[in-house]
PDB file of N, CA and C in Angstrom:
ATOM      1  N   UNK A 874       0.559  -0.776  -0.006  1.00  0.00           N
ATOM      2  CA  UNK A 874       0.222   0.103  -0.241  1.00  0.00           C
ATOM      3  C   UNK A 874       0.835   1.173   0.112  1.00  0.00           C
ATOM      4  N   UNK A 875       0.674   2.115  -0.929  1.00  0.00           N
ATOM      5  CA  UNK A 875       1.490   3.238  -1.236  1.00  0.00           C
ATOM      6  C   UNK A 875       1.289   4.277  -0.165  1.00  0.00           C
ATOM      7  N   UNK A 876       1.120   4.698  -0.020  1.00  0.00           N
ATOM      8  CA  UNK A 876       1.476   6.359   1.422  1.00  0.00           C
ATOM      9  C   UNK A 876       0.882   7.277   0.452  1.00  0.00           C
ATOM     10  N   UNK A 877      -0.671   8.749   1.146  1.00  0.00           N
ATOM     11  CA  UNK A 877      -1.130   9.153   0.539  1.00  0.00           C
ATOM     12  C   UNK A 877      -1.000  10.437   1.499  1.00  0.00           C
ATOM     13  N   UNK A 878      -0.876  11.274   1.004  1.00  0.00           N
ATOM     14  CA  UNK A 878      -1.338  12.137   1.317  1.00  0.00           C
ATOM     15  C   UNK A 878      -2.916  12.843   1.769  1.00  0.00           C
ATOM     16  N   UNK A 879      -2.600  13.447   2.878  1.00  0.00           N
ATOM     17  CA  UNK A 879      -4.628  12.796   3.139  1.00  0.00           C
ATOM     18  C   UNK A 879      -5.633  14.268   2.894  1.00  0.00           C
ATOM     19  N   UNK A 880      -3.869  15.719   3.226  1.00  0.00           N
ATOM     20  CA  UNK A 880      -4.727  16.963   3.479  1.00  0.00           C
ATOM     21  C   UNK A 880      -3.116  17.765   3.539  1.00  0.00           C
ATOM     22  N   UNK A 881      -2.813  19.070   3.405  1.00  0.00           N
ATOM     23  CA  UNK A 881      -1.721  19.533   3.103  1.00  0.00           C
ATOM     24  C   UNK A 881      -2.107  21.334   3.422  1.00  0.00           C
ATOM     25  N   UNK A 882      -0.734  21.565   4.408  1.00  0.00           N
ATOM     26  CA  UNK A 882      -1.726  22.966   4.399  1.00  0.00           C
ATOM     27  C   UNK A 882       0.487  23.835   3.996  1.00  0.00           C
ATOM     28  N   UNK A 883       0.111  24.813   3.687  1.00  0.00           N
ATOM     29  CA  UNK A 883       1.099  25.147   2.961  1.00  0.00           C
ATOM     30  C   UNK A 883       1.181  26.950   3.298  1.00  0.00           C
ATOM     31  N   UNK A 884       1.850  28.379   3.839  1.00  0.00           N
ATOM     32  CA  UNK A 884       2.329  29.665   3.823  1.00  0.00           C
ATOM     33  C   UNK A 884       1.609  29.985   2.875  1.00  0.00           C
ATOM     34  N   UNK A 885       1.212  31.503   3.022  1.00  0.00           N
ATOM     35  CA  UNK A 885       1.024  32.325   1.725  1.00  0.00           C
ATOM     36  C   UNK A 885       2.072  32.238   0.156  1.00  0.00           C
ATOM     37  N   UNK A 886       3.113  32.586   0.788  1.00  0.00           N
ATOM     38  CA  UNK A 886       4.102  31.905   0.032  1.00  0.00           C
ATOM     39  C   UNK A 886       4.290  30.934  -0.698  1.00  0.00           C
ATOM     40  N   UNK A 887       3.703  29.625  -0.168  1.00  0.00           N
ATOM     41  CA  UNK A 887       4.402  28.538  -0.591  1.00  0.00           C
ATOM     42  C   UNK A 887       5.560  28.055  -0.478  1.00  0.00           C
ATOM     43  N   UNK A 888       6.085  28.376   0.576  1.00  0.00           N
ATOM     44  CA  UNK A 888       7.545  28.208   1.292  1.00  0.00           C
ATOM     45  C   UNK A 888       7.722  27.142   1.694  1.00  0.00           C
ATOM     46  N   UNK A 889       6.705  27.078   2.400  1.00  0.00           N
ATOM     47  CA  UNK A 889       6.568  25.654   3.671  1.00  0.00           C
ATOM     48  C   UNK A 889       5.354  25.473   3.143  1.00  0.00           C
ATOM     49  N   UNK A 890       5.467  24.003   3.448  1.00  0.00           N
ATOM     50  CA  UNK A 890       4.330  22.859   3.266  1.00  0.00           C
ATOM     51  C   UNK A 890       4.278  22.308   4.282  1.00  0.00           C
ATOM     52  N   UNK A 891       3.134  21.228   4.682  1.00  0.00           N
ATOM     53  CA  UNK A 891       3.536  20.151   6.038  1.00  0.00           C
ATOM     54  C   UNK A 891       1.514  19.368   4.706  1.00  0.00           C
ATOM     55  N   UNK A 892       2.279  18.002   5.391  1.00  0.00           N
ATOM     56  CA  UNK A 892       1.236  17.130   4.743  1.00  0.00           C
ATOM     57  C   UNK A 892       1.293  16.530   5.830  1.00  0.00           C
ATOM     58  N   UNK A 893       0.048  15.692   5.542  1.00  0.00           N
ATOM     59  CA  UNK A 893      -0.527  14.760   6.148  1.00  0.00           C
ATOM     60  C   UNK A 893      -0.616  13.528   5.528  1.00  0.00           C
ATOM     61  N   UNK A 894       0.399  12.291   6.267  1.00  0.00           N
ATOM     62  CA  UNK A 894       0.318  10.980   5.311  1.00  0.00           C
ATOM     63  C   UNK A 894      -0.425  10.480   5.512  1.00  0.00           C
ATOM     64  N   UNK A 895      -1.083   9.378   5.165  1.00  0.00           N
ATOM     65  CA  UNK A 895      -1.287   8.095   5.668  1.00  0.00           C
ATOM     66  C   UNK A 895      -1.048   7.069   4.674  1.00  0.00           C
ATOM     67  N   UNK A 896      -0.550   5.983   4.974  1.00  0.00           N
ATOM     68  CA  UNK A 896      -0.524   4.721   4.824  1.00  0.00           C
ATOM     69  C   UNK A 896      -1.471   3.417   5.513  1.00  0.00           C
ATOM     70  N   UNK A 897      -2.277   2.325   4.812  1.00  0.00           N
ATOM     71  CA  UNK A 897      -2.594   1.786   6.031  1.00  0.00           C
ATOM     72  C   UNK A 897      -3.625   2.579   6.946  1.00  0.00           C
ATOM     73  N   UNK A 898      -3.235   2.019   8.764  1.00  0.00           N
ATOM     74  CA  UNK A 898      -3.788   2.538   9.778  1.00  0.00           C
ATOM     75  C   UNK A 898      -2.450   3.773  10.155  1.00  0.00           C
ATOM     76  N   UNK A 899      -1.831   3.682   9.547  1.00  0.00           N
ATOM     77  CA  UNK A 899      -0.612   4.646  10.216  1.00  0.00           C
ATOM     78  C   UNK A 899      -0.744   6.127   9.351  1.00  0.00           C
ATOM     79  N   UNK A 900      -0.826   7.284  10.346  1.00  0.00           N
ATOM     80  CA  UNK A 900      -0.131   8.366   9.643  1.00  0.00           C
ATOM     81  C   UNK A 900       0.676   9.378  10.454  1.00  0.00           C
ATOM     82  N   UNK A 901       1.412   9.844   9.521  1.00  0.00           N
ATOM     83  CA  UNK A 901       2.408  11.182   9.764  1.00  0.00           C
ATOM     84  C   UNK A 901       2.194  12.115   9.023  1.00  0.00           C
ATOM     85  N   UNK A 902       3.124  12.840   9.650  1.00  0.00           N
ATOM     86  CA  UNK A 902       3.552  14.744   9.001  1.00  0.00           C
ATOM     87  C   UNK A 902       4.867  14.432   8.202  1.00  0.00           C
ATOM     88  N   UNK A 903       4.615  15.846   7.407  1.00  0.00           N
ATOM     89  CA  UNK A 903       5.870  15.613   6.048  1.00  0.00           C
ATOM     90  C   UNK A 903       5.860  17.084   6.571  1.00  0.00           C
ATOM     91  N   UNK A 904       7.067  17.603   6.296  1.00  0.00           N
ATOM     92  CA  UNK A 904       6.970  18.873   5.729  1.00  0.00           C
ATOM     93  C   UNK A 904       8.014  19.410   4.857  1.00  0.00           C
ATOM     94  N   UNK A 905       7.785  19.695   3.840  1.00  0.00           N
ATOM     95  CA  UNK A 905       8.571  19.887   2.615  1.00  0.00           C
ATOM     96  C   UNK A 905       8.680  21.861   2.412  1.00  0.00           C
ATOM     97  N   UNK A 906       9.959  22.205   2.131  1.00  0.00           N
ATOM     98  CA  UNK A 906      10.491  23.838   2.207  1.00  0.00           C
ATOM     99  C   UNK A 906      11.706  23.560   1.436  1.00  0.00           C
ATOM    100  N   UNK A 907      11.605  23.961   0.087  1.00  0.00           N
ATOM    101  CA  UNK A 907      12.328  23.831  -0.529  1.00  0.00           C
ATOM    102  C   UNK A 907      13.259  22.836  -1.097  1.00  0.00           C
ATOM    103  N   UNK A 908      14.258  22.438  -1.216  1.00  0.00           N
ATOM    104  CA  UNK A 908      14.754  20.947  -1.671  1.00  0.00           C
ATOM    105  C   UNK A 908      14.678  20.347  -0.278  1.00  0.00           C
ATOM    106  N   UNK A 909      14.541  20.250   0.716  1.00  0.00           N
ATOM    107  CA  UNK A 909      14.203  19.747   2.027  1.00  0.00           C
ATOM    108  C   UNK A 909      12.842  19.620   2.608  1.00  0.00           C
ATOM    109  N   UNK A 910      13.156  18.027   2.694  1.00  0.00           N
ATOM    110  CA  UNK A 910      12.107  17.242   2.866  1.00  0.00           C
ATOM    111  C   UNK A 910      12.178  16.711   4.194  1.00  0.00           C
ATOM    112  N   UNK A 911      11.265  17.165   5.440  1.00  0.00           N
ATOM    113  CA  UNK A 911      11.551  16.230   7.058  1.00  0.00           C
ATOM    114  C   UNK A 911       9.985  15.589   6.621  1.00  0.00           C
ATOM    115  N   UNK A 912      10.230  14.219   7.070  1.00  0.00           N
ATOM    116  CA  UNK A 912       9.333  12.747   6.901  1.00  0.00           C
ATOM    117  C   UNK A 912       8.981  12.205   8.432  1.00  0.00           C
ATOM    118  N   UNK A 913       8.055  11.960   8.376  1.00  0.00           N
ATOM    119  CA  UNK A 913       7.826  10.717   9.872  1.00  0.00           C
ATOM    120  C   UNK A 913       7.704  11.491  11.157  1.00  0.00           C
ATOM    121  N   UNK A 914       7.069  13.355  11.303  1.00  0.00           N
ATOM    122  CA  UNK A 914       7.430  13.658  12.320  1.00  0.00           C
ATOM    123  C   UNK A 914       6.092  13.579  12.587  1.00  0.00           C
ATOM    124  N   UNK A 915       6.107  13.999  13.986  1.00  0.00           N
ATOM    125  CA  UNK A 915       4.751  14.401  15.394  1.00  0.00           C
ATOM    126  C   UNK A 915       4.433  15.808  14.659  1.00  0.00           C
ATOM    127  N   UNK A 916       3.093  15.524  15.236  1.00  0.00           N
ATOM    128  CA  UNK A 916       2.576  17.630  15.497  1.00  0.00           C
ATOM    129  C   UNK A 916       3.755  18.079  16.552  1.00  0.00           C
ATOM    130  N   UNK A 917       4.089  17.711  17.251  1.00  0.00           N
ATOM    131  CA  UNK A 917       5.090  18.316  18.547  1.00  0.00           C
ATOM    132  C   UNK A 917       6.587  18.790  16.586  1.00  0.00           C
ATOM    133  N   UNK A 918       6.931  17.772  16.598  1.00  0.00           N
ATOM    134  CA  UNK A 918       7.723  18.115  15.788  1.00  0.00           C
ATOM    135  C   UNK A 918       7.718  19.272  14.832  1.00  0.00           C
ATOM    136  N   UNK A 919       6.747  19.036  14.325  1.00  0.00           N
ATOM    137  CA  UNK A 919       6.494  19.744  12.766  1.00  0.00           C
ATOM    138  C   UNK A 919       5.982  21.190  13.663  1.00  0.00           C
ATOM    139  N   UNK A 920       5.792  21.507  14.811  1.00  0.00           N
ATOM    140  CA  UNK A 920       5.566  22.658  15.547  1.00  0.00           C
ATOM    141  C   UNK A 920       6.690  23.408  15.388  1.00  0.00           C
ATOM    142  N   UNK A 921       7.441  22.273  16.344  1.00  0.00           N
ATOM    143  CA  UNK A 921       8.775  23.208  16.755  1.00  0.00           C
ATOM    144  C   UNK A 921       9.457  23.053  15.800  1.00  0.00           C
ATOM    145  N   UNK A 922       9.814  22.523  13.903  1.00  0.00           N
ATOM    146  CA  UNK A 922      10.782  23.053  13.328  1.00  0.00           C
ATOM    147  C   UNK A 922       9.588  24.017  12.726  1.00  0.00           C
ATOM    148  N   UNK A 923       8.600  24.089  12.964  1.00  0.00           N
ATOM    149  CA  UNK A 923       7.746  25.287  11.684  1.00  0.00           C
ATOM    150  C   UNK A 923       8.675  26.359  13.028  1.00  0.00           C
ATOM    151  N   UNK A 924       8.330  26.455  14.465  1.00  0.00           N
ATOM    152  CA  UNK A 924       9.042  27.477  15.432  1.00  0.00           C
ATOM    153  C   UNK A 924      10.233  28.021  15.578  1.00  0.00           C
ATOM    154  N   UNK A 925      10.686  27.204  14.610  1.00  0.00           N
ATOM    155  CA  UNK A 925      12.342  27.401  14.931  1.00  0.00           C
ATOM    156  C   UNK A 925      12.208  28.018  13.749  1.00  0.00           C
ATOM    157  N   UNK A 926      11.808  28.749  12.311  1.00  0.00           N
ATOM    158  CA  UNK A 926      11.654  28.934  11.339  1.00  0.00           C
ATOM    159  C   UNK A 926      11.467  30.221  11.424  1.00  0.00           C
ATOM    160  N   UNK A 927      10.183  30.557  12.683  1.00  0.00           N
ATOM    161  CA  UNK A 927       9.166  31.426  12.861  1.00  0.00           C
ATOM    162  C   UNK A 927       7.948  32.144  12.187  1.00  0.00           C
ATOM    163  N   UNK A 928       7.202  30.801  12.023  1.00  0.00           N
ATOM    164  CA  UNK A 928       6.698  30.004  10.918  1.00  0.00           C
ATOM    165  C   UNK A 928       5.442  29.292  12.585  1.00  0.00           C
ATOM    166  N   UNK A 929       4.321  29.895  12.427  1.00  0.00           N
ATOM    167  CA  UNK A 929       3.312  29.142  13.555  1.00  0.00           C
ATOM    168  C   UNK A 929       2.080  28.428  12.345  1.00  0.00           C
ATOM    169  N   UNK A 930       1.919  27.374  13.144  1.00  0.00           N
ATOM    170  CA  UNK A 930       0.923  27.254  12.706  1.00  0.00           C
ATOM    171  C   UNK A 930      -0.922  27.502  11.951  1.00  0.00           C
ATOM    172  N   UNK A 931      -0.440  28.405  12.916  1.00  0.00           N
ATOM    173  CA  UNK A 931      -1.392  29.486  11.948  1.00  0.00           C
ATOM    174  C   UNK A 931      -1.218  30.390  11.039  1.00  0.00           C
ATOM    175  N   UNK A 932      -0.032  30.255  10.590  1.00  0.00           N
ATOM    176  CA  UNK A 932       0.410  31.069   9.302  1.00  0.00           C
ATOM    177  C   UNK A 932      -0.368  30.266   7.692  1.00  0.00           C
ATOM    178  N   UNK A 933      -0.551  29.194   8.084  1.00  0.00           N
ATOM    179  CA  UNK A 933      -1.004  27.673   7.094  1.00  0.00           C
ATOM    180  C   UNK A 933      -2.028  28.154   6.982  1.00  0.00           C
ATOM    181  N   UNK A 934      -2.132  27.655   5.011  1.00  0.00           N
ATOM    182  CA  UNK A 934      -4.055  27.426   5.020  1.00  0.00           C
ATOM    183  C   UNK A 934      -3.652  26.507   3.672  1.00  0.00           C
ATOM    184  N   UNK A 935      -5.057  26.088   3.518  1.00  0.00           N
ATOM    185  CA  UNK A 935      -5.666  24.329   3.203  1.00  0.00           C
ATOM    186  C   UNK A 935      -4.236  24.767   1.536  1.00  0.00           C
ATOM    187  N   UNK A 936      -4.324  23.727   1.173  1.00  0.00           N
ATOM    188  CA  UNK A 936      -3.341  23.556   0.029  1.00  0.00           C
ATOM    189  C   UNK A 936      -4.119  22.681  -0.774  1.00  0.00           C
ATOM    190  N   UNK A 937      -3.914  21.814  -1.943  1.00  0.00           N
ATOM    191  CA  UNK A 937      -4.547  21.243  -2.916  1.00  0.00           C
ATOM    192  C   UNK A 937      -3.241  19.874  -2.584  1.00  0.00           C
ATOM    193  N   UNK A 938      -4.375  18.784  -2.196  1.00  0.00           N
ATOM    194  CA  UNK A 938      -2.952  17.584  -1.455  1.00  0.00           C
ATOM    195  C   UNK A 938      -2.442  16.786  -3.309  1.00  0.00           C
TER     196      UNK A 938
END
């Protein structure tokens, strides 16, 4: 079973993208920024990584999965 992007959010400029990935019963988060991909993240890790870049979850809006 292939992983599927269930939902995606990104900053207004599209520079930062957070995806919710699902494969079977397993869900995780992925951050895409430029050529960098951080995969298999928890929501706490997403918030921490975005916070280090001075981005809040409130700065993200829905995007095409």
